[in-house]
Amino acid sequence: MIDDGLTYTEFHSKGMGLILRLKRCITSFDTKFQRLDLYETLDFGKLLTLDNLVMVTEKDEFIYHEMIAHVPLFSHKNPENVLVIGGGDGGTVREVVKHKTVKNVDMVEIDEDVVKISKKYLPTMSCELDNPKVNLYFQDGVKWVEDKENYYDVIIIDSTDPVSIGEGLFTSEFYRNCLKSLKPGGVLANQTESPFHNPEWVEATYKKLKKVFPIVKMFTAYVPTYPAGVWSFGFCSKDVDPIENFQEERYKEYNLKLKYYNNDIHKGAFAVPQFVKELINKSEV
Ligand code: AG3
């Protein structure tokens, strides 16, 4: 097909990728850490890319953000103190504050410009960043957890890909510090890339996670604008199983108006295809 208009392209492998028709570019600049571009697409709303990789579109961001937040929060008995690392667009925090038990959210984002742009142009995502329960810190998440001990109930790592500034959030040392920062009964969720397009990243990440956390499970969700359309997330804990400890009563009581996550998805998302199971269990062989 011949494309005659302005388009955004992200290659997911050498020969295939995503194409989005654009209406215009809203802003484009180099932050202190990365390249930031914001576009208005033809039919996916605004699109934010960092280092030329899709981070969010207004149309499908709800899927990723609901899953990375509600799966860990509804697995925890009583989440009060939450840490979000990354997530500068604010989508994760927007979901976290829907939980009545949550009293405090520390959001640690390395790049202040992402928050600034999101506050200015992406209000449906950044809408809770000024919530009094939310404390924003523009710091490196890797350093943040170095001196925390027995402190958070839930940690959510809403990072970029494991390249450049995202790299430190995929290391064993960082995972050890996260485990130390969690209270008993604490859980961690992180974004763990595409098992189809980046099997080597997924394998390496789960190998490291399994060396650190006694319980490590993968859950998935389909995100149309991410590589392969199916995205994976890690669920890690010392002592919480996401299915056995699922707080379904609380889920029902809250009656949140969500668009992707529900109690069936909570359980079903942990069923992963055979090739993925083999990939993440390789470390046990
Ligand atoms: N964080 C995960 C984005 C990874 C997408 N990777 C890619 N397009 N190659 C998204 C941040 C949303 N708060």
Tab-separated table of C-alpha atoms and ligand atoms in Angstrom, residues 8 10-12 18 48-50 52-57 61 64-65 68 86-93 109 114 125 157-162 191-194 198 201 223 225-227 231 233, ligand 1:
chain	number	residue	atom	x	y	z
A	8	TYR	CA	5.092	7.503	12.545
A	10	GLU	CA	8.393	1.970	14.892
A	11	PHE	CA	10.158	-1.137	13.702
A	12	HIS	CA	9.684	-4.072	16.067
A	18	LEU	CA	3.866	-0.339	13.617
A	48	LEU	CA	4.104	10.120	23.157
A	49	THR	CA	7.388	8.549	22.091
A	50	LEU	CA	10.711	8.466	23.929
A	52	ASN	CA	11.485	7.019	19.022
A	53	LEU	CA	9.649	4.218	20.836
A	54	VAL	CA	5.915	4.297	21.565
A	55	MET	CA	5.247	4.948	25.235
A	56	VAL	CA	1.543	5.774	25.170
A	57	THR	CA	-1.300	6.693	22.905
A	61	GLU	CA	-3.004	3.498	27.308
A	64	TYR	CA	-1.325	-1.102	30.150
A	65	HIS	CA	-2.012	1.262	33.057
A	68	ILE	CA	0.255	-2.695	35.793
A	86	GLY	CA	9.016	5.881	36.033
A	87	GLY	CA	5.514	6.427	34.723
A	88	GLY	CA	6.062	10.127	33.994
A	89	ASP	CA	2.888	10.357	31.922
A	90	GLY	CA	0.874	9.762	35.104
A	91	GLY	CA	-1.311	6.912	33.818
A	92	THR	CA	-0.168	4.448	36.476
A	93	VAL	CA	-0.638	6.895	39.341
A	109	GLU	CA	10.634	9.691	37.618
A	114	VAL	CA	8.051	13.841	30.583
A	125	MET	CA	-3.225	10.578	32.064
A	157	ILE	CA	8.083	-0.264	37.739
A	158	ASP	CA	6.647	1.561	34.762
A	159	SER	CA	9.821	1.832	32.739
A	160	THR	CA	10.958	2.246	29.169
A	161	ASP	CA	12.706	-0.594	27.319
A	162	PRO	CA	15.921	-2.005	28.870
A	191	GLN	CA	6.748	-4.131	32.617
A	192	THR	CA	8.742	-6.938	31.032
A	193	GLU	CA	8.567	-6.406	27.268
A	194	SER	CA	7.396	-8.564	24.382
A	198	ASN	CA	12.436	-9.708	22.568
A	201	TRP	CA	15.263	-9.657	27.183
A	223	VAL	CA	-1.693	-3.416	23.878
A	225	THR	CA	0.531	-0.153	19.796
A	226	TYR	CA	3.294	-2.154	21.542
A	227	PRO	CA	5.527	-4.680	19.782
A	231	TRP	CA	2.754	-7.164	26.410
A	233	PHE	CA	4.393	-7.875	33.079
B	1	AG3	N1	6.300	1.891	29.343
B	1	AG3	C1	6.550	0.743	28.518
B	1	AG3	C2	6.796	1.095	27.116
B	1	AG3	C3	7.526	0.057	26.337
B	1	AG3	C4	7.199	0.173	24.917
B	1	AG3	N2	8.235	-0.339	24.107
B	1	AG3	C5	8.296	-0.095	22.779
B	1	AG3	N3	7.389	0.601	22.183
B	1	AG3	N4	9.296	-0.603	22.101
B	1	AG3	C6	5.252	2.751	28.958
B	1	AG3	C7	5.054	3.874	29.908
B	1	AG3	C8	3.624	4.160	30.107
B	1	AG3	N5	3.373	4.810	31.337
